[in-house]
Short mmCIF file of C-alpha atoms in Angstrom, two decimals:
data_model
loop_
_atom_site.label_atom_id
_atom_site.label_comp_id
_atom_site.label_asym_id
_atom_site.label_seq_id
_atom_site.Cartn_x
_atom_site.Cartn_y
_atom_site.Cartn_z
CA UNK T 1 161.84 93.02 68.85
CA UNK T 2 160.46 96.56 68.70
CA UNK T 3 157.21 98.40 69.63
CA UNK T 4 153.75 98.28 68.18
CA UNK T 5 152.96 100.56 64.96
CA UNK T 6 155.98 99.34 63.51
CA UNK T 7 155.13 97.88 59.49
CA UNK T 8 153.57 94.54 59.05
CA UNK T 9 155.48 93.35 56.32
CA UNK T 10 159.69 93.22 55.83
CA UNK T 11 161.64 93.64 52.35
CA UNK T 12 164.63 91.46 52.57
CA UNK T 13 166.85 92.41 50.15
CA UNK T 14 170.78 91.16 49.61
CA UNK T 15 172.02 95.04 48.80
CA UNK T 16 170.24 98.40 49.51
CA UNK T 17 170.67 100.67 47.57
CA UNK T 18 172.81 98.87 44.28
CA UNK T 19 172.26 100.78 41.21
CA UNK T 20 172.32 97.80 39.54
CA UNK T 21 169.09 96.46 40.92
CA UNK T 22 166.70 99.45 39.83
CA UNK T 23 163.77 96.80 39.35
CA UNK T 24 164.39 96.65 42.97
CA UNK T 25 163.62 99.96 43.56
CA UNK T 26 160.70 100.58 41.09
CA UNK T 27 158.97 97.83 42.88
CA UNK T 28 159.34 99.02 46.21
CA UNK T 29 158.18 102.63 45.35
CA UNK T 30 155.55 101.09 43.21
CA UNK T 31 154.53 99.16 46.61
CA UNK T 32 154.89 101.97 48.51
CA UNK T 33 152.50 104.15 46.44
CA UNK T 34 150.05 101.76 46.53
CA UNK T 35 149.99 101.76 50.36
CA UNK T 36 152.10 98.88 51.70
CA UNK T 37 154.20 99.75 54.71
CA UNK T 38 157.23 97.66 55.17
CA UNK T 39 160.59 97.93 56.28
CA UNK T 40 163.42 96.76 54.23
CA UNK T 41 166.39 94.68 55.77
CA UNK T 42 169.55 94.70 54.00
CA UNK T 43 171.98 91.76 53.87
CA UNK T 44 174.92 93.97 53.04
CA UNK T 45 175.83 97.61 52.92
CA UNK T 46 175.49 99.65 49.49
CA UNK T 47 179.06 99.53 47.78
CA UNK T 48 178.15 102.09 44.82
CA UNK T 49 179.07 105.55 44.92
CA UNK T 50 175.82 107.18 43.48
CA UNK T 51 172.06 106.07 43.91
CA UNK T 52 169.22 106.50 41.83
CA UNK T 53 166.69 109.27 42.10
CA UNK T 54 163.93 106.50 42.84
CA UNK T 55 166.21 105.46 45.61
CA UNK T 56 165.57 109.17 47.33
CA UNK T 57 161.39 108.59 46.84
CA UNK T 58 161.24 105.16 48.72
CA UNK T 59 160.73 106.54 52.51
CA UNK T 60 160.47 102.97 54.12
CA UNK T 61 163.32 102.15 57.14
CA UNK T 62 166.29 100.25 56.02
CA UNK T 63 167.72 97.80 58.79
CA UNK T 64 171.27 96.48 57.99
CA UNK T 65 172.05 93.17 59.20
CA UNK T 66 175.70 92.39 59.61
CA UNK T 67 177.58 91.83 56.98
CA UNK T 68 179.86 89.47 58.20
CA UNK T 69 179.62 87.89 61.71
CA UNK T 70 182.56 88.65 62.78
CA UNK T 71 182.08 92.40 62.42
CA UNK T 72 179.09 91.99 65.17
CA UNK T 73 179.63 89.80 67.34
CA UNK T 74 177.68 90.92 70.23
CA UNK T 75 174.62 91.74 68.40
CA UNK T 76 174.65 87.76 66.85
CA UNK T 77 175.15 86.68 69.99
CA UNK T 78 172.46 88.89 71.68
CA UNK T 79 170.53 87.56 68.78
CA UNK T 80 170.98 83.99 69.47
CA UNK T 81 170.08 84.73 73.09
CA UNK T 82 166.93 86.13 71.89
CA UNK T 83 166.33 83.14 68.96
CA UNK T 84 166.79 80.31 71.01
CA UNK T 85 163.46 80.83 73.06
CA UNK T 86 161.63 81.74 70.12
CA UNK T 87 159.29 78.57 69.55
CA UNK T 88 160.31 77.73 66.13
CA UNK T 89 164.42 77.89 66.68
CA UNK T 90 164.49 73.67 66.62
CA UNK T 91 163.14 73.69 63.52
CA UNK T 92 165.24 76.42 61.77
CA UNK T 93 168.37 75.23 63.77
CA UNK T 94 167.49 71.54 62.42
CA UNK T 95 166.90 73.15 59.10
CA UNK T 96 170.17 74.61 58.85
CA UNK T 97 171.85 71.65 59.95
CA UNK T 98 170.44 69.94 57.17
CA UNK T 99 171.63 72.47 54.79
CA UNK T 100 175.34 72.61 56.09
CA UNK T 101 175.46 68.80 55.90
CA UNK T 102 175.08 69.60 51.89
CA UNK T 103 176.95 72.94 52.00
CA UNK T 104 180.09 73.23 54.24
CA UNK T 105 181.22 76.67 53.64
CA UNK T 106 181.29 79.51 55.78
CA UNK T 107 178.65 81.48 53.78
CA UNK T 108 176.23 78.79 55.21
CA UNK T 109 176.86 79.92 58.73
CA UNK T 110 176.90 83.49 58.19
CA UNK T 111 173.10 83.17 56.42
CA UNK T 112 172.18 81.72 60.11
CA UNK T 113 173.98 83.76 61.79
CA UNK T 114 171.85 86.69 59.94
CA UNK T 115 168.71 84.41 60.43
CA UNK T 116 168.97 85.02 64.07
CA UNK T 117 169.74 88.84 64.29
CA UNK T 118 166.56 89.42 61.59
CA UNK T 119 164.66 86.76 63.88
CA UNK T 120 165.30 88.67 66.86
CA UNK T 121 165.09 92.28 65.67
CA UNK T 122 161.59 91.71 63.22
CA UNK T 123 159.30 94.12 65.27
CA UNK T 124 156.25 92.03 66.89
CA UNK T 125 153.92 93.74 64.26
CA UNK T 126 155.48 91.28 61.56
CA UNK T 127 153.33 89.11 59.53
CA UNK T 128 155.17 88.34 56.53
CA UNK T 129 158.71 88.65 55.24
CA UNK T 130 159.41 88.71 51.24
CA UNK T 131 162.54 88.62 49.57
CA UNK T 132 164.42 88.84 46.75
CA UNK T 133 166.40 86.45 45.40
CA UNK T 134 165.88 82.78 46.49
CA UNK T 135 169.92 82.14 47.20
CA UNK T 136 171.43 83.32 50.15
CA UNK T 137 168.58 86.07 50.93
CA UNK T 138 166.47 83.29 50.64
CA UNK T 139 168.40 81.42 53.28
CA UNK T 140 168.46 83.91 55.36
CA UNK T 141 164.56 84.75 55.00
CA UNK T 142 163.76 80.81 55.56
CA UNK T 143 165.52 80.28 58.45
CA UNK T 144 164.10 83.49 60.45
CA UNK T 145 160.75 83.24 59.37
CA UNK T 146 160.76 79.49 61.02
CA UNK T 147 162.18 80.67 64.06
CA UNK T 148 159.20 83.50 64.16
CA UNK T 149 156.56 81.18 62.98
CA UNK T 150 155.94 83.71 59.91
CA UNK T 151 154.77 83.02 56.59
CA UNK T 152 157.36 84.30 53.52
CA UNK T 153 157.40 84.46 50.40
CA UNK T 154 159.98 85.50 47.41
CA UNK T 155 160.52 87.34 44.15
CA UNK T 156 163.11 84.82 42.19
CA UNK T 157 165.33 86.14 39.01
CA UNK T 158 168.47 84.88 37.28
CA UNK T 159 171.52 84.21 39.39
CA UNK T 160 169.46 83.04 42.39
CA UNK T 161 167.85 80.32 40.46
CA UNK T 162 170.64 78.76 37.87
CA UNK T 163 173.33 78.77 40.27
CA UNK T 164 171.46 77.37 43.74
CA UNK T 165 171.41 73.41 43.88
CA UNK T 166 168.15 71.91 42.82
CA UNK T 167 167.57 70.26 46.76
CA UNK T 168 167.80 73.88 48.01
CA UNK T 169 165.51 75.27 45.97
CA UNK T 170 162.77 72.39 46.08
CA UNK T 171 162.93 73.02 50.26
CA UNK T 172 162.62 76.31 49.79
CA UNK T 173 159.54 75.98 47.16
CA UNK T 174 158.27 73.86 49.63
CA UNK T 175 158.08 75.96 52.93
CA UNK T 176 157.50 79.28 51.46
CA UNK T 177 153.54 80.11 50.61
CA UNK T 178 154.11 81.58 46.87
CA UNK T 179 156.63 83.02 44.65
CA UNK T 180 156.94 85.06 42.05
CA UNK T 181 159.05 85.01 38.68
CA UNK T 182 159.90 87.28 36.30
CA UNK T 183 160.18 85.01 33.16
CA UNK T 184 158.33 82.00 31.93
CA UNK T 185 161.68 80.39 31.33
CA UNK T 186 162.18 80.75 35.07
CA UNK T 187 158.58 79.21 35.85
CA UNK T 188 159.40 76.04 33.86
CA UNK T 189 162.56 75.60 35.06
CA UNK T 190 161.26 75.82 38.84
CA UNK T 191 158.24 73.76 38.37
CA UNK T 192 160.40 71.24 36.72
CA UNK T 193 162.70 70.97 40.15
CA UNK T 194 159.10 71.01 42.59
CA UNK T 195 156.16 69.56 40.44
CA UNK T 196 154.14 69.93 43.65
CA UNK T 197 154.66 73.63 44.13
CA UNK T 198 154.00 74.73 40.75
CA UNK T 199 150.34 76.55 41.77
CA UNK T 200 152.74 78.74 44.34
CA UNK T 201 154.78 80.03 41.22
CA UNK T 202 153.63 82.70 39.28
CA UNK T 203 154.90 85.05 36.31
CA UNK T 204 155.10 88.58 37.03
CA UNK T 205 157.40 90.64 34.30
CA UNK T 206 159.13 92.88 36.44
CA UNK T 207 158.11 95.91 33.38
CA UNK T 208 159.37 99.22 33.46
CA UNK T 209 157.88 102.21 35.18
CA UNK T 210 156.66 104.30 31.69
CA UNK T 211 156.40 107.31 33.96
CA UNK T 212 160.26 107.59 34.14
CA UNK T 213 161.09 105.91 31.08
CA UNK T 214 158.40 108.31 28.71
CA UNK T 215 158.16 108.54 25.24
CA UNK T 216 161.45 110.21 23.55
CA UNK T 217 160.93 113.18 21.77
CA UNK T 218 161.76 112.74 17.90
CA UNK T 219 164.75 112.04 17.10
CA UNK T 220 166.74 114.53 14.81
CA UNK T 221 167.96 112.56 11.09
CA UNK T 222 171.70 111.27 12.12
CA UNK T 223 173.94 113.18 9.01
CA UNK T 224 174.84 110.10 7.23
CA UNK T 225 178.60 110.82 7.73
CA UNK T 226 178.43 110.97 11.45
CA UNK T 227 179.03 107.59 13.00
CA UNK T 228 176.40 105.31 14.21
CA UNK T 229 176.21 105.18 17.96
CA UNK T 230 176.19 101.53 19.96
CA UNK T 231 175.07 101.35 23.60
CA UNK T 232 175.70 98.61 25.91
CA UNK T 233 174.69 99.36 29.91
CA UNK T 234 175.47 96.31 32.38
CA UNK T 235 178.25 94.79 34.48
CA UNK T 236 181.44 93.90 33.11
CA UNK T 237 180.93 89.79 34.38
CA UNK T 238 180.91 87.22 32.43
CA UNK T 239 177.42 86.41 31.81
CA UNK T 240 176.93 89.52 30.02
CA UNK T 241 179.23 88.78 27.20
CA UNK T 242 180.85 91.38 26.47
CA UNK T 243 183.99 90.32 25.25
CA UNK T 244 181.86 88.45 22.62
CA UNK T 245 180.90 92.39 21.79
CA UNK T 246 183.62 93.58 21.70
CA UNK T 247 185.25 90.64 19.16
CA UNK T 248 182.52 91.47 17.20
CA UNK T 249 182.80 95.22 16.95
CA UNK T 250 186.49 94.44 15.70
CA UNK T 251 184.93 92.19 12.76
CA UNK T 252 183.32 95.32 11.32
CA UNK T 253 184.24 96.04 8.53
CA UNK T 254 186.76 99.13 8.45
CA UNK T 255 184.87 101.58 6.66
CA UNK T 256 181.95 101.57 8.60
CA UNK T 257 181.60 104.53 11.08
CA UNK T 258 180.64 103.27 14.81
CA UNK T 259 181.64 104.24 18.41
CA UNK T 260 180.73 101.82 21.24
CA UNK T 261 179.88 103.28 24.73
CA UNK T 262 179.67 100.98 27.65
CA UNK T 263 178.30 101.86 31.07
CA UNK T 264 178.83 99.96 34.12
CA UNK T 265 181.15 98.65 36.73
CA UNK T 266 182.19 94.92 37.68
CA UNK T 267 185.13 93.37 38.04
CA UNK T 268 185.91 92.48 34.51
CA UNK T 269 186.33 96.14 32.91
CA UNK T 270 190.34 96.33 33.20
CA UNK T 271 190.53 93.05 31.17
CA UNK T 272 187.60 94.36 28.90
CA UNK T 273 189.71 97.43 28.28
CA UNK T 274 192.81 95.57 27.54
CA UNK T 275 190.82 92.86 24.87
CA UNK T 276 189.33 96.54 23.18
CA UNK T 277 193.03 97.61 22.67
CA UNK T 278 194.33 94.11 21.49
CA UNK T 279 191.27 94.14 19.34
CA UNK T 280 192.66 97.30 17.80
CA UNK T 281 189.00 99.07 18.40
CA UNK T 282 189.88 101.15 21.92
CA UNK T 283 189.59 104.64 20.13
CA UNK T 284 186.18 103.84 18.89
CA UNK T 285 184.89 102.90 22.72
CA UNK T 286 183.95 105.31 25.35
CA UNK T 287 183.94 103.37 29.36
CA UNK T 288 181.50 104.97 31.26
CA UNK T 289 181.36 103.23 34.46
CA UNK T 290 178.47 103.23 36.89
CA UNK T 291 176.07 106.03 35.76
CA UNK T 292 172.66 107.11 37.78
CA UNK T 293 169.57 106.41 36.02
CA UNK T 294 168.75 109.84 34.66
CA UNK T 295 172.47 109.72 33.01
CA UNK T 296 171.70 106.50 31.45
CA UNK T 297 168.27 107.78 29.94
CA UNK T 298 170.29 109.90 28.50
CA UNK T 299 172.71 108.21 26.73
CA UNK T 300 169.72 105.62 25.42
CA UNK T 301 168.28 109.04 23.75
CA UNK T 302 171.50 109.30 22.25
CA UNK T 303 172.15 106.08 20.75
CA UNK T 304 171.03 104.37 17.72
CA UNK T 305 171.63 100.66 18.49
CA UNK T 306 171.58 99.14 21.77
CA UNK T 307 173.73 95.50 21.73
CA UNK T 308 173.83 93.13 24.68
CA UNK T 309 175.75 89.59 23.99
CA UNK T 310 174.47 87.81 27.30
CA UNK T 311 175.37 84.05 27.95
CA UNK T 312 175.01 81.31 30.50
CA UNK T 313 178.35 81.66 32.57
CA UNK T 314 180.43 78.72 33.90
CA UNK T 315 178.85 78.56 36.95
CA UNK T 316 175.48 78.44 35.51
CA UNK T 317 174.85 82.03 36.17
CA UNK T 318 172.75 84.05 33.33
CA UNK T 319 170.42 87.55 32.70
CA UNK T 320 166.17 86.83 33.35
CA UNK T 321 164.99 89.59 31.30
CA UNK T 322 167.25 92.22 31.24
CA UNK T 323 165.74 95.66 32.48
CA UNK T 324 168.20 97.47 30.14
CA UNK T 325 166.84 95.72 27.14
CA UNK T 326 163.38 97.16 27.98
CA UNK T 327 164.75 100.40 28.62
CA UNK T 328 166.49 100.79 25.34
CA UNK T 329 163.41 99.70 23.43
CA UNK T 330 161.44 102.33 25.41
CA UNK T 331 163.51 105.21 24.16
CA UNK T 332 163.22 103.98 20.31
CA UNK T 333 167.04 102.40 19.95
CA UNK T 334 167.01 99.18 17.98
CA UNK T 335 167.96 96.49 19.86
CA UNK T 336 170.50 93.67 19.14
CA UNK T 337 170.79 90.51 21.80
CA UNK T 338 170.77 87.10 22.20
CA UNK T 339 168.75 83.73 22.34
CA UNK T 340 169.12 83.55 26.12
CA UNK T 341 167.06 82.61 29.00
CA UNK T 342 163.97 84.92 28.57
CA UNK T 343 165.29 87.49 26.32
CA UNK T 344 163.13 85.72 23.38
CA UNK T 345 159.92 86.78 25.35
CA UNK T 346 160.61 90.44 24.97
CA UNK T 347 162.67 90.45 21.31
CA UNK T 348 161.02 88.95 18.66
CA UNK T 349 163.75 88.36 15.49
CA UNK T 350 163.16 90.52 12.72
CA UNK T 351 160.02 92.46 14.00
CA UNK T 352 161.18 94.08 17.46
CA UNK T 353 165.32 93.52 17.22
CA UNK T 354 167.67 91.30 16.16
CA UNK T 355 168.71 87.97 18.17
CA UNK T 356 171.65 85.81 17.73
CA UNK T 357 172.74 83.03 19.44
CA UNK T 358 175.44 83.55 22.71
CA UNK T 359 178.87 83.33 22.12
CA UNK T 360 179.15 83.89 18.32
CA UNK T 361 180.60 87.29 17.51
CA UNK T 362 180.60 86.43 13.50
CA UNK T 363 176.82 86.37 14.07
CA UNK T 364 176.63 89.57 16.50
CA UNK T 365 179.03 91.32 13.81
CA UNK T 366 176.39 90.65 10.92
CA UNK T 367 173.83 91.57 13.07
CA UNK T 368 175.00 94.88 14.12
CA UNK T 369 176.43 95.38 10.56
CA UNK T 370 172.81 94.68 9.04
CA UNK T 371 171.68 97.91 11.67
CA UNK T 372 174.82 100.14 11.14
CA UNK T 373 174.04 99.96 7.25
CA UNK T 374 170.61 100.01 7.63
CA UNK T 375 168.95 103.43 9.10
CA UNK T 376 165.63 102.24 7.98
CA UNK T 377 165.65 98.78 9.46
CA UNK T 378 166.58 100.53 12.86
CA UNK T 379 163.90 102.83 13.22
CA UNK T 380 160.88 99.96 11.92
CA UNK T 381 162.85 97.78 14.66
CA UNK T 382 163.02 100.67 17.44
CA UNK T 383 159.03 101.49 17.02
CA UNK T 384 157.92 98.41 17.22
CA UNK T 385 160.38 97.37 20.33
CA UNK T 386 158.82 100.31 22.19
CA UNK T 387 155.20 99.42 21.25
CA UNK T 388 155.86 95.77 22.75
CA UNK T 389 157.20 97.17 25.69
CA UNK T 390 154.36 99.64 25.96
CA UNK T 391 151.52 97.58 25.71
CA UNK T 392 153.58 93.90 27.16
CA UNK T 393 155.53 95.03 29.64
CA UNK T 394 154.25 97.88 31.58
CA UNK T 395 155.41 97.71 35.32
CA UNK T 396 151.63 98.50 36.30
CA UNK T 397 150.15 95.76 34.59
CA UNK T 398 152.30 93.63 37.33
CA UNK T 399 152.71 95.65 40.59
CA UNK T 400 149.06 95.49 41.24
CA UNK T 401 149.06 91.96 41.25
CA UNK T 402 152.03 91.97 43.74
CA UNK T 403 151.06 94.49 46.07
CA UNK T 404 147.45 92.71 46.35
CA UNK T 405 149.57 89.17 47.42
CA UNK T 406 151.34 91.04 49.94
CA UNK T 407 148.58 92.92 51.41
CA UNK T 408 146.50 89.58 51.52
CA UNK T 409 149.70 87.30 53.38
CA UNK T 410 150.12 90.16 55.68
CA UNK T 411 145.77 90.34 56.59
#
């Protein structure tokens, strides 16, 4: 445990930086700018190749723990030596007990195994710990905060919630003092699981910073010759559906004059690229991969449709409210999606995009068919998408609200 004058609060966080998790970032410089000092401590090491711009304005420490236990040995064990006097490491040790009796897999023992080198290496100055993501960073943030007698509290999204057993996440609701979501969906589904920690839950949009994502200027008439751009950012895993795109591209019809551009990485894109040239359609598509933030702005500008074909994976993994989505409509591109998880509380059908339901390309085909033929529908769409997500989903309407529960749990 370090000196005095150290920050007050810690950020645990399951990646730092991931380009993937700009709301991530936006919040923390948004938190930053409105005074909170806090360190952030990183479950894993960054694994992308670039980094954002807002990832070069955040000036807060970043603490690794390690990665795998086996890669540290000494400093677990070190850790442990430290823990095990601490005067809550019965209760977190009986905690995680508990836990593995449910969950016998090695990932179990590596969150305490992380438990006790963030236990034992949290300066003395801590108060609070928050995290993101209620699943393994969760874990990991539980078990220390016990063992330091701390209060914590968490930020949940997607993944963390739909794919974590129900008896995990009613503990967790149940030790940590409040929470915050970023859909209503998410809210229901939580209170639904702990009835008797719904007053810790709240709804906080995660919004987009308008001060990087600004007004486009006007867009120049597209000749009506040229072909109509589609723009899909995210990454290639199965809950964003884009193989459903991409089957649905191919039932255009063949006159029609399109190019797809997708931007991201993931583990899916070979396969994705191999469907596109079954499909016939790989000419028409441009792969990206993993683009900064300022290159992605870009391309929105540049587009004219923005389609995103998430589902609810296998494992009961699925999007909250997709950033991109918000980004898109910020930059005027008319936005095609579907009726998934919280989407519906940003995209209204027929007034700010165009929603279909998962996993029906015939249905994502019209849709984007009704937009590519359709240059006035796109632009009514596109104004009022960016109108909603001026006045509804502003990232200062929420960060506010955040950074005054954090400075109050760390008083």
């Amino acid at each position: 445990m370090t000196s005095e004058g150290a920050p007050r609060l810690a950020v645990v966080v399951k990646g730092y930086p991931r380009l993937s998790e700009t709301f991530i970032a936006q919040e923390l410089l948004s938190l930053q700018k409105h005074g909170l000092d806090f360190a952030i401590w990183s479950l894993r090491h960054p694994t992308d190749t670039k980094r954002h711009a807002v990832h070069d304005e955040i000036t807060a420490p970043v603490h690794y723990l390690p990665e795998y236990l086996k890669d540290g040995p000494w400093r677990v064990l070190r850790s442990w030596w430290v823990a095990r006097r601490l005067p809550g490491y019965a209760r977190a040790y009986a905690a995680f007990r508990s836990d593995f009796a449910r969950d016998r897999t090695t990932n179990r023992i590596r969150r305490f195994g992380q438990a006790l080198v963030l236990a034992a290496e949290l300066p003395e100055t801590t108060r609070h710990i928050y995290v993101h993501f209620l699943h393994t960073p969760g874990s990991v943030t539980r078990y220390a905060a016990m063992m330091r007698g701390l209060s914590w509290s968490a930020s949940a999204h997607a993944k963390d919630i739909y794919t974590t057993p129900d008896w995990e996440l009613a503990e967790k609701l149940a030790d940590l003092d409040w929470m915050v979501t970023c859909t209503a969906a998410n809210v229901e589904h939580l209170a639904g699981i702990a009835p008797a920690a719904r007053d810790k839950i709240a709804l906080l949009y995660h919004g987009l910073d308008l001060t990087r994502f600004a007004e486009p200027a006007p867009r120049p008439q597209t000749p009506s010759h040229a072909p109509v751009q589609v723009l899909s950012v995210g990454r290639a895993v199965p809950k964003k559906g884009f193989d459903t795109l991409l089957r649905a591209l191919a039932m255009l019809p063949p006159g029609l004059a399109w190019r797809f551009t997708h931007v991201g990485g993931g583990a899916e894109r070979d396969r994705l690229q191999a469907l596109a040239a079954d499909l016939g359609i790989a000419d028409r598509i441009t792969w990206l991969g993993a683009r900064a933030q300022d290159e992605v702005l870009a391309l929105y500008r540049q587009a004219d449709i923005f389609a995103l074909a998430s589902r609810v994976a296998g494992d009961g993994d699925r999007d909250g409210l997709p950033n991109v989505l918000m980004e898109a409509q910020s930059q005027e591109v008319a936005c095609v999606a579907t009726r998934v998880s919280a989407i519906p509380e940003l995209i209204k059908h027929g007034e700010t995009g165009l929603l279909v339901e998962p996993d029906d390309p015939e249905a994502l085909a019209s849709a984007i068919e009704k937009l590519i033929r359709d240059p006035g529908l796109r632009r009514t769409l596109a104004v009022a998408g960016a109108n909603c997500v001026r006045t509804s989903f502003d990232h200062e309407r929420a960060i506010g609200k955040l950074a005054q529960k954090l400075m109050q749990s760390i008083e």
